[in-house]
Coordinates of C-alpha atoms and ligand atoms in Angstrom, one line a residue:
M1 CA -121.5 32.9 -132.6
A2 CA -122.3 29.8 -134.8
M3 CA -124.6 31.9 -136.7
A4 CA -122.1 34.5 -137.6
N5 CA -120.7 34.3 -141.2
E6 CA -116.8 34.5 -141.4
D7 CA -117.2 36.2 -144.8
E8 CA -118.8 39.4 -143.3
I9 CA -115.8 40.2 -141.5
L10 CA -113.3 41.4 -144.0
E11 CA -111.0 43.5 -141.9
G12 CA -108.4 42.3 -139.5
F13 CA -105.9 40.6 -141.7
L14 CA -104.5 43.4 -143.8
C15 CA -100.8 43.3 -144.3
P16 CA -99.4 46.2 -142.6
I17 CA -96.7 46.8 -145.5
C18 CA -98.7 46.2 -148.8
K19 CA -102.3 46.6 -147.2
A20 CA -103.3 43.3 -148.9
D21 CA -106.3 41.7 -147.2
L22 CA -105.3 38.1 -146.5
K23 CA -108.4 36.7 -144.8
S24 CA -106.6 34.7 -142.1
A25 CA -103.7 35.2 -139.7
S26 CA -102.0 32.2 -141.1
Q27 CA -102.3 33.5 -144.7
L28 CA -101.0 36.9 -143.5
T29 CA -98.1 35.2 -141.7
S30 CA -97.0 33.3 -144.8
H31 CA -97.5 36.1 -146.9
F32 CA -95.4 38.4 -144.7
E33 CA -92.7 35.9 -144.5
S34 CA -92.5 35.1 -148.2
L35 CA -92.8 38.7 -149.5
H36 CA -91.5 41.0 -146.8
S37 CA -89.0 38.7 -145.1
E38 CA -86.5 41.7 -145.3
E39 CA -89.0 43.6 -142.8
Q40 CA -88.3 41.2 -139.9
D41 CA -87.8 44.0 -137.4
V42 CA -90.9 45.9 -138.8
L43 CA -92.8 42.6 -137.7
R44 CA -91.1 42.8 -134.4
S45 CA -91.9 46.3 -133.7
L46 CA -95.6 45.6 -134.8
K47 CA -95.7 42.7 -132.4
D48 CA -94.4 44.9 -129.7
I49 CA -97.1 47.5 -130.4
F50 CA -99.8 44.7 -130.3
G51 CA -98.5 43.4 -127.1
K52 CA -98.2 46.8 -125.4
A53 CA -101.7 47.9 -126.6
K54 CA -103.2 44.7 -125.1
K55 CA -101.5 45.4 -121.9
I56 CA -102.9 48.8 -121.9
I57 CA -106.5 47.6 -122.7
L58 CA -106.2 45.3 -119.8
N59 CA -104.4 47.6 -117.2
N60 CA -105.1 51.1 -118.4
D61 CA -101.6 52.0 -118.0
D62 CA -101.2 55.4 -119.2
S63 CA -97.5 55.9 -119.1
D64 CA -97.3 52.5 -121.2
L65 CA -99.8 54.0 -123.7
K66 CA -97.7 57.1 -124.3
E67 CA -94.6 55.0 -125.0
T68 CA -96.5 52.8 -127.4
F69 CA -97.9 55.6 -129.4
D70 CA -94.6 57.2 -129.6
R71 CA -93.3 54.0 -131.0
A72 CA -96.3 53.7 -133.3
L73 CA -95.8 57.1 -134.6
K74 CA -91.9 56.5 -135.2
F75 CA -92.9 53.2 -137.0
S76 CA -95.5 55.1 -139.0
Y77 CA -92.9 57.7 -140.2
Q78 CA -90.6 54.9 -141.2
E79 CA -93.3 53.4 -143.2
H80 CA -94.2 56.6 -144.7
R81 CA -90.7 57.3 -145.8
Y82 CA -90.5 53.7 -147.3
L83 CA -93.6 54.1 -149.3
D84 CA -93.3 57.7 -150.3
E85 CA -89.7 58.6 -150.5
E86 CA -90.3 62.1 -152.2
Q87 CA -91.8 63.5 -149.1
S88 CA -90.2 67.0 -148.5
I89 CA -88.9 68.1 -145.3
G90 CA -91.2 70.5 -143.2
V91 CA -94.4 69.0 -143.7
S92 CA -96.3 69.1 -140.3
R93 CA -99.2 67.4 -139.2
S94 CA -101.3 67.0 -135.9
S95 CA -99.7 64.1 -133.9
T96 CA -102.7 64.2 -131.7
D97 CA -105.2 63.5 -134.5
Y98 CA -102.9 61.1 -135.9
L99 CA -102.7 59.3 -132.5
K100 CA -106.3 59.2 -132.4
G101 CA -106.7 57.7 -135.6
V102 CA -104.2 55.0 -135.0
R103 CA -105.7 54.4 -131.7
S104 CA -109.4 54.0 -133.0
A105 CA -108.4 51.9 -136.0
R106 CA -106.4 49.7 -133.8
L107 CA -109.3 49.2 -131.2
E108 CA -111.6 48.5 -134.2
R109 CA -109.1 45.9 -135.5
Y110 CA -109.0 44.3 -132.0
A111 CA -112.8 43.9 -132.1
T112 CA -112.7 42.6 -135.6
E113 CA -109.9 40.2 -134.8
T114 CA -111.6 39.1 -131.5
N115 CA -114.9 38.3 -133.4
K116 CA -112.9 36.3 -135.9
L117 CA -111.2 34.4 -133.2
L118 CA -114.5 33.8 -131.5
I119 CA -116.0 32.2 -134.5
R120 CA -112.8 29.9 -134.7
L121 CA -113.2 29.1 -131.0
D122 CA -116.7 28.3 -131.7
K123 CA -115.9 25.8 -134.3
L124 CA -113.0 24.4 -132.3
V125 CA -115.1 23.5 -129.2
C126 CA -118.2 22.4 -131.0
N127 CA -118.0 18.6 -131.7
M128 CA -114.4 18.3 -130.6
P129 CA -113.3 14.8 -130.8
S130 CA -111.8 13.2 -127.6
D131 CA -109.4 11.0 -129.3
P132 CA -106.0 13.1 -129.5
N133 CA -105.2 12.3 -133.2
Q134 CA -108.8 13.0 -134.3
R135 CA -108.7 16.2 -132.1
K136 CA -105.5 17.4 -133.9
L137 CA -107.1 16.9 -137.3
H138 CA -110.3 18.7 -136.2
E139 CA -108.1 21.5 -135.0
Q140 CA -106.2 21.9 -138.1
E141 CA -109.4 21.8 -140.1
V142 CA -110.6 24.8 -138.4
V143 CA -107.3 26.7 -138.1
P144 CA -104.6 25.6 -140.6
W145 CA -101.3 25.3 -138.8
L146 CA -98.4 27.4 -140.2
D147 CA -95.7 25.4 -141.9
G148 CA -92.9 25.8 -139.5
S149 CA -90.2 23.9 -141.4
S150 CA -88.2 27.2 -142.1
V151 CA -88.9 28.5 -138.6
K152 CA -85.7 28.0 -136.5
L153 CA -86.4 30.4 -133.6
C154 CA -89.6 30.8 -131.4
P155 CA -91.1 34.0 -132.8
N156 CA -92.1 35.0 -129.2
C157 CA -88.8 34.3 -127.0
A158 CA -86.5 34.0 -130.0
K159 CA -85.1 30.6 -128.3
T160 CA -83.9 28.1 -130.8
F161 CA -86.1 25.1 -131.5
N162 CA -84.5 21.6 -130.9
L163 CA -85.3 18.1 -129.7
T164 CA -86.2 19.4 -126.2
R165 CA -87.9 22.8 -127.3
R166 CA -90.4 21.6 -129.9
K167 CA -92.6 23.6 -132.2
H168 CA -96.1 24.1 -131.2
H169 CA -99.1 25.9 -132.9
C170 CA -101.5 28.3 -131.5
R171 CA -105.1 26.7 -132.1
L172 CA -106.5 30.1 -132.9
C173 CA -104.1 31.6 -135.3
G174 CA -101.9 28.6 -136.3
S175 CA -98.9 30.5 -135.5
I176 CA -95.6 28.7 -134.3
L177 CA -94.4 28.9 -130.7
C178 CA -92.5 27.1 -128.0
H179 CA -94.1 25.4 -125.0
D180 CA -92.8 27.9 -122.5
C181 CA -94.5 30.7 -124.6
S182 CA -97.9 28.6 -124.7
L183 CA -100.9 29.4 -122.7
F184 CA -103.9 27.2 -122.3
L185 CA -107.5 28.0 -122.4
D186 CA -109.7 25.6 -120.5
I187 CA -112.1 23.8 -122.9
N188 CA -115.1 24.3 -120.6
V189 CA -114.3 27.9 -120.3
A190 CA -114.1 28.2 -123.9
R191 CA -117.6 26.6 -124.4
A192 CA -119.0 29.3 -122.0
I193 CA -117.5 32.1 -123.8
V194 CA -118.9 31.0 -127.3
D195 CA -122.2 29.9 -126.0
P196 CA -123.5 32.0 -123.1
S197 CA -126.2 29.6 -122.2
V198 CA -123.6 27.1 -121.2
P199 CA -123.2 27.5 -117.3
Q200 CA -119.9 28.8 -116.2
T201 CA -117.9 26.2 -114.4
S202 CA -115.5 27.4 -111.7
N203 CA -112.6 25.0 -111.6
P204 CA -111.0 24.0 -108.1
P205 CA -108.1 26.2 -107.1
D206 CA -105.6 23.5 -107.9
H207 CA -107.0 22.9 -111.3
E208 CA -104.4 22.9 -114.0
T209 CA -105.2 23.6 -117.7
T210 CA -103.1 21.5 -119.9
E211 CA -102.9 20.5 -123.4
K212 CA -105.4 17.7 -122.5
N213 CA -108.3 19.9 -121.1
G214 CA -107.2 23.2 -122.6
L215 CA -106.5 24.8 -126.1
R216 CA -103.0 25.8 -126.7
L217 CA -102.9 29.5 -127.5
C218 CA -100.3 32.2 -128.3
E219 CA -100.2 35.1 -125.7
H220 CA -101.8 37.5 -128.3
C221 CA -104.8 35.2 -129.0
Y222 CA -105.1 34.3 -125.2
N223 CA -105.3 37.9 -124.3
L224 CA -107.9 38.9 -126.7
I225 CA -110.1 36.1 -125.6
E226 CA -109.6 36.6 -121.9
L227 CA -110.7 40.3 -122.5
R228 CA -113.8 39.3 -124.2
K229 CA -114.5 36.9 -121.3
Q230 CA -114.1 39.7 -118.9
V231 CA -116.5 41.8 -121.1
Q232 CA -118.9 39.1 -121.1
E233 CA -118.7 38.4 -117.3
T234 CA -119.3 42.2 -116.5
R235 CA -122.4 42.1 -119.0
N236 CA -123.7 39.0 -117.5
A237 CA -123.4 40.3 -114.0
K238 CA -125.3 43.4 -114.9
T239 CA -128.2 41.4 -116.6
V240 CA -128.5 39.2 -113.2
L241 CA -128.6 42.4 -111.3
V242 CA -131.2 44.1 -113.4
T243 CA -133.5 40.9 -113.5
A244 CA -133.3 40.7 -109.7
Y245 CA -134.5 44.3 -109.4
E246 CA -137.3 43.8 -111.8
Q247 CA -138.2 40.6 -110.0
M248 CA -138.2 42.7 -106.8
R249 CA -140.2 45.6 -108.2
S250 CA -143.0 43.3 -109.6
L251 CA -143.3 41.5 -106.1
M252 CA -143.8 45.1 -104.7
D253 CA -146.4 45.8 -107.5
K254 CA -148.1 42.6 -106.4
A255 CA -147.9 43.4 -102.6
R256 CA -149.4 47.0 -102.7
P257 CA -153.1 45.9 -103.7
D258 CA -152.8 43.0 -101.4
V259 CA -152.1 45.2 -98.6
A260 CA -155.0 47.4 -99.3
M261 CA -157.4 44.5 -99.7
Y262 CA -156.1 43.1 -96.4
E263 CA -156.9 46.3 -94.6
K264 CA -160.3 46.3 -96.1
M265 CA -161.0 42.7 -95.2
C266 CA -159.7 43.3 -91.7
Q267 CA -162.1 46.4 -91.3
S268 CA -165.0 44.4 -92.5
L269 CA -164.3 41.8 -89.8
F270 CA -164.1 44.4 -87.1
D271 CA -167.5 45.9 -88.4
G272 CA -169.0 42.3 -87.9
E273 CA -169.8 41.9 -91.6
T274 CA -169.9 38.5 -92.9
T275 CA -168.4 39.1 -96.4
Y276 CA -165.1 37.7 -95.4
N277 CA -164.2 35.0 -92.7
L278 CA -161.0 34.9 -90.6
T279 CA -159.6 32.1 -92.8
D280 CA -159.9 34.5 -95.9
V281 CA -157.9 37.2 -94.2
N282 CA -155.5 34.9 -92.7
K283 CA -154.7 33.5 -96.2
M284 CA -154.3 37.0 -97.5
R285 CA -151.9 37.7 -94.6
G286 CA -149.9 34.6 -95.6
R287 CA -149.7 35.8 -99.1
I288 CA -148.2 39.1 -98.1
G289 CA -145.8 37.5 -95.8
K290 CA -144.6 35.3 -98.8
L291 CA -144.2 38.5 -101.1
A292 CA -142.3 40.0 -98.2
E293 CA -139.9 37.1 -98.0
G294 CA -139.5 37.1 -101.8
I295 CA -138.7 40.9 -101.8
D296 CA -136.2 40.3 -98.9
L297 CA -134.3 37.6 -100.6
L298 CA -133.9 39.5 -103.9
S299 CA -132.8 42.7 -102.2
K300 CA -130.3 40.5 -100.3
Q301 CA -129.0 39.2 -103.7
I302 CA -128.7 42.7 -105.1
I303 CA -126.6 44.0 -102.2
A304 CA -124.4 40.9 -102.0
F305 CA -123.6 41.6 -105.7
P306 CA -119.8 42.2 -106.1
A307 CA -119.2 45.9 -106.5
E308 CA -116.1 48.0 -106.0
P309 CA -116.7 49.8 -102.6
G310 CA -117.4 53.5 -103.1
T311 CA -118.6 53.2 -106.4
R312 CA -122.0 54.6 -107.8
Q313 CA -123.1 50.9 -108.3
A314 CA -122.2 50.0 -104.9
R315 CA -124.3 53.0 -103.4
L316 CA -127.0 51.9 -105.6
Q317 CA -127.1 48.4 -104.4
T318 CA -126.9 49.6 -100.9
A319 CA -129.8 52.0 -101.4
I320 CA -132.0 49.4 -103.2
R321 CA -131.6 47.0 -100.1
Q322 CA -132.3 49.8 -97.5
A323 CA -135.3 50.8 -99.5
A324 CA -136.6 47.2 -99.7
A325 CA -136.1 46.6 -96.0
H326 CA -138.0 49.8 -95.1
Y327 CA -140.8 48.9 -97.3
I328 CA -141.1 45.3 -95.8
K329 CA -140.8 46.6 -92.2
E330 CA -143.3 49.6 -92.8
D331 CA -145.7 48.3 -95.2
L332 CA -145.8 44.6 -95.1
L333 CA -145.0 43.4 -91.6
S334 CA -146.9 46.3 -89.8
L335 CA -150.3 45.0 -90.9
R336 CA -153.1 45.6 -88.6
K337 CA -153.8 42.8 -86.2
L338 CA -156.7 40.6 -86.8
P339 CA -159.7 40.4 -84.4
T340 CA -159.9 37.3 -82.4
E341 CA -162.5 34.7 -83.0
A342 CA -164.4 35.9 -79.9
Q343 CA -164.3 39.5 -81.0
I344 CA -165.8 38.6 -84.3
E345 CA -168.4 36.5 -82.6
E346 CA -169.4 39.3 -80.3
V347 CA -169.8 42.0 -83.2
R348 CA -171.6 39.5 -85.4
R349 CA -174.1 38.6 -82.4
Q350 CA -174.8 42.3 -82.0
R351 CA -175.4 42.8 -85.6
Y352 CA -177.6 39.8 -85.7
E353 CA -179.7 41.0 -83.0
K354 CA -180.1 44.4 -84.4
A355 CA -181.2 42.8 -87.8
E356 CA -183.6 40.5 -85.8
R357 CA -185.1 43.6 -84.2
Q358 CA -185.6 45.3 -87.6
I359 CA -187.4 42.1 -89.1
Q360 CA -189.6 41.9 -86.2
M361 CA -190.6 45.6 -86.5
E362 CA -191.1 45.1 -90.3
R363 CA -193.2 42.0 -89.5
E364 CA -195.4 43.9 -87.0
R365 CA -195.8 46.8 -89.5
M366 CA -196.9 44.5 -92.1
E367 CA -199.4 42.8 -89.9
R368 CA -200.8 46.1 -89.0
Q369 CA -201.2 47.0 -92.4
R370 CA -202.9 43.7 -93.4
D371 CA -205.3 44.2 -90.6
R372 CA -206.2 47.6 -91.9
L373 CA -206.7 46.1 -95.3
E374 CA -209.1 43.4 -93.8
E375 CA -211.3 45.9 -91.9
M376 CA -211.6 47.9 -95.2
A377 CA -212.6 44.9 -97.3
G378 CA -214.7 43.1 -94.9
P379 CA -214.8 39.5 -93.5
S380 CA -215.7 38.0 -97.1
A381 CA -212.3 38.9 -98.5
S382 CA -210.3 35.8 -99.0
R383 CA -206.6 35.7 -98.5
V384 CA -204.2 35.2 -101.5
E385 CA -202.8 32.0 -100.6
S386 CA -199.1 31.3 -101.7
N387 CA -199.3 27.9 -103.4
Q388 CA -195.8 28.3 -104.5
D389 CA -193.5 25.5 -103.9
D390 CA -190.6 26.9 -102.1
D391 CA -187.9 24.6 -103.8
D392 CA -189.0 26.2 -107.2
N393 CA -188.4 29.7 -105.9
P394 CA -186.1 31.2 -108.5
L395 CA -184.6 33.5 -105.8
L396 CA -183.4 30.3 -103.9
E397 CA -181.9 29.1 -107.2
Q398 CA -180.0 32.4 -107.8
M399 CA -178.9 32.4 -104.2
N400 CA -177.4 29.0 -104.7
I401 CA -175.6 30.0 -107.8
I402 CA -174.0 32.9 -106.3
R403 CA -173.1 30.8 -103.3
E404 CA -171.1 28.5 -105.6
Y405 CA -169.4 31.7 -107.3
I406 CA -168.4 32.9 -103.8
K407 CA -166.8 29.5 -103.2
E408 CA -164.8 29.7 -106.4
A409 CA -163.7 33.2 -105.9
R410 CA -162.7 32.5 -102.2
K411 CA -160.5 29.5 -103.5
E412 CA -158.7 31.7 -106.1
M413 CA -158.4 34.4 -103.4
K414 CA -160.3 36.9 -105.5
F415 CA -161.4 38.7 -102.6
E416 CA -162.9 42.0 -104.6
E417 CA -165.1 39.4 -106.3
V418 CA -166.2 37.8 -103.1
A419 CA -167.2 41.2 -101.8
I420 CA -169.4 41.9 -104.8
L421 CA -170.9 38.5 -104.7
E422 CA -171.7 38.6 -101.0
T423 CA -173.5 42.0 -101.4
N424 CA -175.6 40.5 -104.3
L425 CA -176.4 37.6 -102.0
K426 CA -177.4 39.8 -99.2
E427 CA -179.8 41.7 -101.3
L428 CA -181.3 38.4 -102.7
K429 CA -181.7 37.2 -99.0
K430 CA -183.4 40.4 -98.0
E431 CA -185.8 40.1 -101.1
Y432 CA -186.5 36.4 -100.3
H433 CA -187.1 37.4 -96.7
L434 CA -189.5 40.1 -97.6
Q435 CA -191.2 37.8 -100.1
K436 CA -191.8 35.3 -97.3
L437 CA -193.2 38.0 -95.2
S438 CA -195.8 39.1 -97.7
N439 CA -196.8 35.6 -98.6
K440 CA -197.5 34.6 -95.1
S441 CA -199.7 37.6 -94.7
Ligands
ZN1 ZN1 -97.9 42.4 -147.7
ZN2 ZN1 -91.1 30.9 -127.0
ZN3 ZN1 -102.4 32.8 -131.6

């Protein structure tokens, strides 16, 4: 709000009689009182229309609406006669179109006026001095107070001003009113309205907003601000709801590949592979559990959101929660059980024995081959001795590098990477093993 330029908003303070643009409500009021003082009942009926229309916006009361626009129409005919006396009898026009016109122009004027008030509200609550006298000066600097020396009655309740019924000013439009007609807007509430980053403070139920902790407003200004507050609250609530939903979706998106990975890791353990260990798979299970908790929490927040029962919004919230609960139960909490340490031990032993047998067979096959070669070459043939120092074996070095990589990937729970690296390591081991065999021979 602080960024908005007051000059940009030109509408909102047009004199209803001569259409002069007066820039501020106080200027309009003084202009009206000095130039159109004979039109006091027009002013009254205008105020009446405004008051009714506000009520309509707040309550959606249709019967009131009709009455108000009947009046508006009547007033406009009066105005028309006043401005254009030569109008002949018998001219007809569509009341509906006219009403629509009046209505949209009026609603637009409310928006413009509200924006104007919000700019003032921002200036009022920003750097408001705590000292009462300083504060009064600050308030009048933002909104000049109407000179009430000639005002004898409260314009709202028409009661006479005297020693006990003193004149007060609306801090947003500067107009005069009595204390009984004043409404107070809590300053902290005002701060939250002009700056949505300020957290909304909820006051205790016995909290009373007075002149000290609130801004004195006329009913008209108060209702416009209150209406804006309601719009803002609805919008904020929607934003929070959408954010919660998006967070929940993103957790679900994270959970999906994790579940697939978990199944794969689990299967690998059952197959007796050494690619993953039990700790890895448990970590993965823990991570999925955390995601499930998050999804559960967010979906509970979503369903706890205030919504009128029976509305589309309420049904949507219920559906989201149900879908989330179903997803958690069916996909995240029904994960396959892990094999026990003993089961893993057993399959691994079997695999190891099978591998050992294969290696033994390989060794025997190579020995037979070597014997055949020796027979063919004769006894003079010397063996090719491996004088390679094993520590310098590039294969060992590579294997160590890969082991380091695996450690890193495990720590970061990048199990796809672990799997690839483990395969590489296995291949290197095999190659190294074959090299040793051929060197021995
Ligand atoms: Zn005028
Ligand atoms: Zn009053
Ligand atoms: Zn006011």
